[in-house]
PDB file of C-alpha atoms in Angstrom:
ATOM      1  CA  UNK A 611     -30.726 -11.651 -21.212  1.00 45.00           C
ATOM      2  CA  UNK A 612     -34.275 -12.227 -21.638  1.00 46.00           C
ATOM      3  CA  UNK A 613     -36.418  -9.271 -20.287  1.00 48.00           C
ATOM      4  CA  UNK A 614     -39.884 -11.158 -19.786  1.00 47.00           C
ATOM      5  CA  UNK A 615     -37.948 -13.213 -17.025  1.00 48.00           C
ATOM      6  CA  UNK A 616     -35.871 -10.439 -15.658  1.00 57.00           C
ATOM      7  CA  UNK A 617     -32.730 -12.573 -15.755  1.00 70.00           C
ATOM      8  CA  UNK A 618     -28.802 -12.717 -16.702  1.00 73.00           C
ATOM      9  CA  UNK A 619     -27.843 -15.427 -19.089  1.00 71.00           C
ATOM     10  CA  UNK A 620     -23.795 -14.715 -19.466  1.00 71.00           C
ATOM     11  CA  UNK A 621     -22.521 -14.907 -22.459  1.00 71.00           C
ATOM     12  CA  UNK A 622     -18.461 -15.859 -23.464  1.00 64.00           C
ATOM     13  CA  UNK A 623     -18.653 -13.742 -26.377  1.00 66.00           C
ATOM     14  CA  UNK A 624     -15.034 -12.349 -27.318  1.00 67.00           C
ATOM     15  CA  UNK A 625     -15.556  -9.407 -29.103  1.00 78.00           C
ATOM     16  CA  UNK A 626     -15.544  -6.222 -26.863  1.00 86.00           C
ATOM     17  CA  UNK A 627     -12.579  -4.768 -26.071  1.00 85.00           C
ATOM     18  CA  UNK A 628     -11.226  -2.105 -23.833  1.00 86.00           C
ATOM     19  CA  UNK A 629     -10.688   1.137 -25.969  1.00 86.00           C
ATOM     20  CA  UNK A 630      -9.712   4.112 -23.515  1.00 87.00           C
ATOM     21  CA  UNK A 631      -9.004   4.668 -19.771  1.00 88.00           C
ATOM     22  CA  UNK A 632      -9.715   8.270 -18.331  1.00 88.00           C
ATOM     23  CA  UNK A 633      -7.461   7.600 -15.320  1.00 87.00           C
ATOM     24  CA  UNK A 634      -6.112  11.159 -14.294  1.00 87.00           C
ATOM     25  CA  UNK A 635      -9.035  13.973 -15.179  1.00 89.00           C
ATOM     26  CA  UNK A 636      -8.595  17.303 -14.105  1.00 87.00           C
ATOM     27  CA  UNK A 637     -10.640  18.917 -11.280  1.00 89.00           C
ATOM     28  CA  UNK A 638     -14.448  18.891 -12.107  1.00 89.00           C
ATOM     29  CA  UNK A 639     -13.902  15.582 -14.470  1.00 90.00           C
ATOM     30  CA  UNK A 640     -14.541  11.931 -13.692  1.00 93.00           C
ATOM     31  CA  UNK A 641     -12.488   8.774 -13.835  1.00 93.00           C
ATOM     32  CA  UNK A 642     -14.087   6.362 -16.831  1.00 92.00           C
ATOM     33  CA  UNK A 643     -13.715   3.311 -18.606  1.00 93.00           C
ATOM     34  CA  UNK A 644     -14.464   3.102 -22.462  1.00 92.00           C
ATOM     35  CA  UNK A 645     -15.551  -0.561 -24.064  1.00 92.00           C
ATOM     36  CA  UNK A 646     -15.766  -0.866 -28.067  1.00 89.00           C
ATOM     37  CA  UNK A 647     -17.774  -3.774 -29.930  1.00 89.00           C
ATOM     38  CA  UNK A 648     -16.394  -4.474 -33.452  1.00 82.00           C
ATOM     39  CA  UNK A 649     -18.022  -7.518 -34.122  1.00 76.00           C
ATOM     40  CA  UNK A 650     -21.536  -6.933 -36.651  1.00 81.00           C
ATOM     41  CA  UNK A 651     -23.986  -7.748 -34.068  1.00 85.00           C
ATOM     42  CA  UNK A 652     -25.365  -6.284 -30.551  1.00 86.00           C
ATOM     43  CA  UNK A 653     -23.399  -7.688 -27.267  1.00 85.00           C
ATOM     44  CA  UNK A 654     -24.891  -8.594 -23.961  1.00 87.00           C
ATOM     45  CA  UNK A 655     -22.197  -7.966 -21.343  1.00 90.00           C
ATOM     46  CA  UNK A 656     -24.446  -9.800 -18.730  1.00 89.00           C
ATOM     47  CA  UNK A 657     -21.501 -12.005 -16.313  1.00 89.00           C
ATOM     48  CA  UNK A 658     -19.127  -9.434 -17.547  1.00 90.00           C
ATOM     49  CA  UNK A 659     -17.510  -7.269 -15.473  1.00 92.00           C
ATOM     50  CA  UNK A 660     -14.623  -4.270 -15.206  1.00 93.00           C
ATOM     51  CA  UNK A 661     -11.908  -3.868 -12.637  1.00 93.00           C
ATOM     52  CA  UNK A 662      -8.401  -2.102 -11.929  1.00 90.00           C
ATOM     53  CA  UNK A 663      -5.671  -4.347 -10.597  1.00 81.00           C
ATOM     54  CA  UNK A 664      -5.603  -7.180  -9.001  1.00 81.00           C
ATOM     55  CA  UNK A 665      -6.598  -6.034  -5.139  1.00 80.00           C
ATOM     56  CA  UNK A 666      -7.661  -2.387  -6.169  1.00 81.00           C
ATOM     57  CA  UNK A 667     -11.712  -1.609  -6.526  1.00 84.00           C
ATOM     58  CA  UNK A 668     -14.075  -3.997  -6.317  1.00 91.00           C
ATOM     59  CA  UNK A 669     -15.140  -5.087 -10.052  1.00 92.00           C
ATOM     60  CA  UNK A 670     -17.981  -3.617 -11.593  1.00 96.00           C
ATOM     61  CA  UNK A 671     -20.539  -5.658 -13.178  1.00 94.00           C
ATOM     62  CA  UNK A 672     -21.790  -5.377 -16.546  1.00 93.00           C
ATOM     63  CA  UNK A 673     -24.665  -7.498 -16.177  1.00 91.00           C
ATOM     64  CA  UNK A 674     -27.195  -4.369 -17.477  1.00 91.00           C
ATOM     65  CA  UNK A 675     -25.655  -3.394 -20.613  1.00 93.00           C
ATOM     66  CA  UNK A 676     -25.565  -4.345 -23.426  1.00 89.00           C
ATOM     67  CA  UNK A 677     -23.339  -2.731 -26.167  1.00 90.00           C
ATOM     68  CA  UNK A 678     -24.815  -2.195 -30.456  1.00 90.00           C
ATOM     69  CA  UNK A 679     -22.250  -3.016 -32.825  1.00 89.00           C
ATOM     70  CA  UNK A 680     -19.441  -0.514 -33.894  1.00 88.00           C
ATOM     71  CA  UNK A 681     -20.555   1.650 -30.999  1.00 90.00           C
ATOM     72  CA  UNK A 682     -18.585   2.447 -27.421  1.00 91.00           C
ATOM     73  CA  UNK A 683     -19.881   2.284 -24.015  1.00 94.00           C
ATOM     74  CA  UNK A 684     -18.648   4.573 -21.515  1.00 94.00           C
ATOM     75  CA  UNK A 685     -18.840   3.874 -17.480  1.00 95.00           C
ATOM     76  CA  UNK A 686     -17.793   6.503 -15.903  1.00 95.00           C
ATOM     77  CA  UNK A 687     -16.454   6.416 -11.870  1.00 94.00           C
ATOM     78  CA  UNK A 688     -19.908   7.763 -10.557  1.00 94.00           C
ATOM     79  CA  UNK A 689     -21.294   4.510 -12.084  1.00 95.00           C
ATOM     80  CA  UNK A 690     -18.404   1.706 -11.541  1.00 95.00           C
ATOM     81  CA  UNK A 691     -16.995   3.329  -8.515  1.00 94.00           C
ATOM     82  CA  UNK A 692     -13.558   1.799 -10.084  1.00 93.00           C
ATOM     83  CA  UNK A 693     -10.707   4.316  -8.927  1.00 91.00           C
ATOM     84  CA  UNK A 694      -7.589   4.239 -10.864  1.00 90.00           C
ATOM     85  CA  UNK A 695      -4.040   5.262  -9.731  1.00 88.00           C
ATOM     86  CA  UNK A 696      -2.470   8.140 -11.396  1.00 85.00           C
ATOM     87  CA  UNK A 697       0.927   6.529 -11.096  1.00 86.00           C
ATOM     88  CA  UNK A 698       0.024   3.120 -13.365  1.00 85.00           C
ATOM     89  CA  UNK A 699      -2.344   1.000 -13.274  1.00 88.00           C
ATOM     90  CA  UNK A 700      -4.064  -1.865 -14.670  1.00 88.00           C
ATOM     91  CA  UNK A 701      -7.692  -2.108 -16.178  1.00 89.00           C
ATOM     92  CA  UNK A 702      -9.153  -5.313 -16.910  1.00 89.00           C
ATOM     93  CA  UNK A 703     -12.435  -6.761 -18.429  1.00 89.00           C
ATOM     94  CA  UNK A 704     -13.331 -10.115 -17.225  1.00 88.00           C
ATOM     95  CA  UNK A 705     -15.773 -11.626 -18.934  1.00 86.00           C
ATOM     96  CA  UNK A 706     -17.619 -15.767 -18.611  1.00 84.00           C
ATOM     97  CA  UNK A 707     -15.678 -18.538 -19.810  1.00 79.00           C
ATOM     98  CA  UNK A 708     -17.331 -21.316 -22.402  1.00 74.00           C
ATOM     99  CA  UNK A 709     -16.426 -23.816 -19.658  1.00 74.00           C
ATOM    100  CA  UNK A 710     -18.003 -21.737 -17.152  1.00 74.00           C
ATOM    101  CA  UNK A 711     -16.768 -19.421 -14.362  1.00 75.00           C
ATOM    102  CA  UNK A 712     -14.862 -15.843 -15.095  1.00 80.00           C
ATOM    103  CA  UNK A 713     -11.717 -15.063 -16.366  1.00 82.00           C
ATOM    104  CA  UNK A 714      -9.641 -12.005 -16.981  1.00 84.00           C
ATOM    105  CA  UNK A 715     -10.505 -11.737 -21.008  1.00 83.00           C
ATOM    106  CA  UNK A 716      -8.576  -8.361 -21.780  1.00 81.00           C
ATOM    107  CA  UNK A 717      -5.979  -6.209 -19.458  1.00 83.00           C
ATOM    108  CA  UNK A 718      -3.669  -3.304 -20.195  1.00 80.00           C
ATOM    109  CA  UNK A 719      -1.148  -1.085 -17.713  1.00 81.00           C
ATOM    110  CA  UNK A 720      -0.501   1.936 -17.753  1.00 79.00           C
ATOM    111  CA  UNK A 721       2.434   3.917 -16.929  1.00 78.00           C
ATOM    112  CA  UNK A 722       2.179   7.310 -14.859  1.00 79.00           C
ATOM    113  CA  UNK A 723      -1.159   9.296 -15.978  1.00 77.00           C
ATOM    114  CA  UNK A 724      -0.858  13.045 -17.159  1.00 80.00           C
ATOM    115  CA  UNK A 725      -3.434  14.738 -16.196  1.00 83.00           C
ATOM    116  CA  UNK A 726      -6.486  15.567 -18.237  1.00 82.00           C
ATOM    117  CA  UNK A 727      -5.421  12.818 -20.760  1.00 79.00           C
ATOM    118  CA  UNK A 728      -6.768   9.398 -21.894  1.00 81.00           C
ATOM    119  CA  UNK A 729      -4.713   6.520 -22.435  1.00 79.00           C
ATOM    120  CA  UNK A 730      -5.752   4.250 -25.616  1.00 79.00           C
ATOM    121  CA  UNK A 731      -5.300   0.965 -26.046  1.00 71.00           C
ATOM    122  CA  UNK A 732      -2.909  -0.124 -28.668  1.00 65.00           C
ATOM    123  CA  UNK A 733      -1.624  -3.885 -29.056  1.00 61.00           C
ATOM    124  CA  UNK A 734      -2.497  -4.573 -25.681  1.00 57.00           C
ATOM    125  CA  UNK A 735      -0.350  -1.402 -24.168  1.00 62.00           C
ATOM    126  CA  UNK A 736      -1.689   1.918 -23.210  1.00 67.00           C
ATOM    127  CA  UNK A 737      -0.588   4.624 -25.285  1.00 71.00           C
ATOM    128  CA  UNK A 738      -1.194   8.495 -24.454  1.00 71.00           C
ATOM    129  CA  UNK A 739      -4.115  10.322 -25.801  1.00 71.00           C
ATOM    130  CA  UNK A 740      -3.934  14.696 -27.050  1.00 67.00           C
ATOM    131  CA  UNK A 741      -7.854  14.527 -25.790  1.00 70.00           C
ATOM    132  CA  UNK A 742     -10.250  12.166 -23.858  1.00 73.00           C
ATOM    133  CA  UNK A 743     -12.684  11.214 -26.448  1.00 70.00           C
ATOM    134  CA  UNK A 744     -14.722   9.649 -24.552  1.00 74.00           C
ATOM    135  CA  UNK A 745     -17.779   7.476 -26.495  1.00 69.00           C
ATOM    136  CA  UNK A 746     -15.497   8.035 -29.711  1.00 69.00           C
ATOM    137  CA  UNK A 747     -12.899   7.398 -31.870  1.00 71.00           C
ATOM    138  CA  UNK A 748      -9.903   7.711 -30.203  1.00 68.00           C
ATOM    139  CA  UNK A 749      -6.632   9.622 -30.790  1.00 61.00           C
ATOM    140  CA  UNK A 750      -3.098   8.654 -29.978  1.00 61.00           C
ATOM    141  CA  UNK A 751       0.085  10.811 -29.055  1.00 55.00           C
ATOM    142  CA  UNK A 752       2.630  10.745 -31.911  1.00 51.00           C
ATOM    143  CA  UNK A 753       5.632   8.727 -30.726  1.00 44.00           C
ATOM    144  CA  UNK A 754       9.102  11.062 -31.419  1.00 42.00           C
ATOM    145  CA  UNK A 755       8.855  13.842 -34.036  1.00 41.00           C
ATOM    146  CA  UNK A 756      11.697  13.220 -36.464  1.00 39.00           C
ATOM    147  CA  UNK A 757      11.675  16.171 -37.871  1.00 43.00           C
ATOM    148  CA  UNK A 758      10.089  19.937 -37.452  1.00 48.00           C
ATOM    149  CA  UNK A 759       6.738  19.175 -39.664  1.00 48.00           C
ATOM    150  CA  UNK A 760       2.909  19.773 -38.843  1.00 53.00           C
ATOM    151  CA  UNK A 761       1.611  17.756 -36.030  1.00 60.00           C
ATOM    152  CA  UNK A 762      -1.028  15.485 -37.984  1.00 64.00           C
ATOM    153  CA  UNK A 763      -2.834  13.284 -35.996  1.00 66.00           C
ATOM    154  CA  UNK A 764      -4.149  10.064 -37.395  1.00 67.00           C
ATOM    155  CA  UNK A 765      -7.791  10.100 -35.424  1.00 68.00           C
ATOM    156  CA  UNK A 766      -9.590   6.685 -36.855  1.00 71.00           C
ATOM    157  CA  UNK A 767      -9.576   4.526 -39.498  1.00 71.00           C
ATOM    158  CA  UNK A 768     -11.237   1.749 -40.820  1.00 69.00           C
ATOM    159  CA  UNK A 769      -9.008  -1.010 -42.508  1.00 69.00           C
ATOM    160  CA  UNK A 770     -10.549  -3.917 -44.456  1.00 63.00           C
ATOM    161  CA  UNK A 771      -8.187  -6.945 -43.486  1.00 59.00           C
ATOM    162  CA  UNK A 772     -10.834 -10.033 -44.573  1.00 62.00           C
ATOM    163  CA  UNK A 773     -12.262 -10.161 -47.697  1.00 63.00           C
ATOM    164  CA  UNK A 774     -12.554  -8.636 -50.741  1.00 67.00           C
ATOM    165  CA  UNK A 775     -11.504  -5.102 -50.990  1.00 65.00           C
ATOM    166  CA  UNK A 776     -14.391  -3.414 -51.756  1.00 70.00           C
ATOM    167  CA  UNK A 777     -12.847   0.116 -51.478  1.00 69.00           C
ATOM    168  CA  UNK A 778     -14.589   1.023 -48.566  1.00 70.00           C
ATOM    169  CA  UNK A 779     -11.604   1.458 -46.723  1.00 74.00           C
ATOM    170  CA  UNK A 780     -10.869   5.169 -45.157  1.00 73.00           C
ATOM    171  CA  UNK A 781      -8.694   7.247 -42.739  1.00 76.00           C
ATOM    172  CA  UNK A 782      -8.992  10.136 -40.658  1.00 75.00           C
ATOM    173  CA  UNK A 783      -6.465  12.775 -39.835  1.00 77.00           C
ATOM    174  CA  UNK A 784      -6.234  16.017 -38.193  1.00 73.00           C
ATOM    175  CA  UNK A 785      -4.016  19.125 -38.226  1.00 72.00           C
ATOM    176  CA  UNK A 786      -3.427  19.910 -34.817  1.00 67.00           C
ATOM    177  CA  UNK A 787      -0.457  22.709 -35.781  1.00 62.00           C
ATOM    178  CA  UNK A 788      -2.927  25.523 -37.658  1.00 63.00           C
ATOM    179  CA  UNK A 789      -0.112  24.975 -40.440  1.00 62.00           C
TER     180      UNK A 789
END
């Protein structure tokens, strides 16, 4: 985007993903949409848009934001006027193509929505959230307990998988049981 002509220049850029849908809030909350930029360097989202399924809400454009690296952007329902069903749906972030046009760059389903929970992405699949945290590192329900042990939740981390290891490698957990 260049601001002294007040115009969109889309970019194909690959490195935003979707990080958490707030599909089923309870009274008084919103509907939103969270985006994440890994990548080392600030991302215009101008072309860029974010929908539900195929024939739900019209797609929102992302032409005015732009997202700073390692940071999340939240668009909440006021703003996108996306609405999501609470029995499964499908968000989606389309985004240019280098050989011009749009295409569908990321999309994950979701199953029914519990109310008052998130849904994260993980691998491509929805997974179910303790607590929306929205603009933040997310959290993910543990799958099965196997056995009757403190419920630890594993909150963020942040791997090192090219490179040298440098040791700057870390986790985050939580004890959600008091224990």
């Amino acid at each position: 985007r260049d601001a002294s002509l007040s115009r969109c220049f889309p970019s194909a850029f690959s490195g935003v993903t979707l990080s958490e849908v707030f599909p089923h809030p309870k009274e008084g909350d919103e509907e939103w949409v969270e985006l994440f930029n890994a990548p080392e360097q600030r991302v215009s989202l101008c072309g860029w848009q974010v929908d539900d399924g195929e024939g739900g809400s019209h797609p929102f454009s992302l032409d005015a934001f732009d997202i700073l690296p390692g940071r999340f952007l939240l668009l909440p329902a006021a703003v996108t006027k996306l609405a999501f069903n609470n029995t499964g749906d499908t968000v989606r972030l389309i985004s240019p193509l280098p050989e011009g046009g749009t295409g569908v760059l990321l999309q994950a389903s979701y199953d029914d929505a519990l109310e008052g929970t998130s849904s994260v992405v993980q691998a491509g699949h929805w997974q179910g959230s303790l607590r929306s945290t929205p603009a933040a590192g997310n959290s993910v329900l543990p799958l099965v307990p196997l056995w009757d042990a403190p419920l630890v939740l594993l909150q963020a981390a942040e791997p090192n998988p090219i490179g040298k290891d440098e040791g700057l490698e870390w986790i985050e957990i939580e004890n959600l049981s008091g224990r």
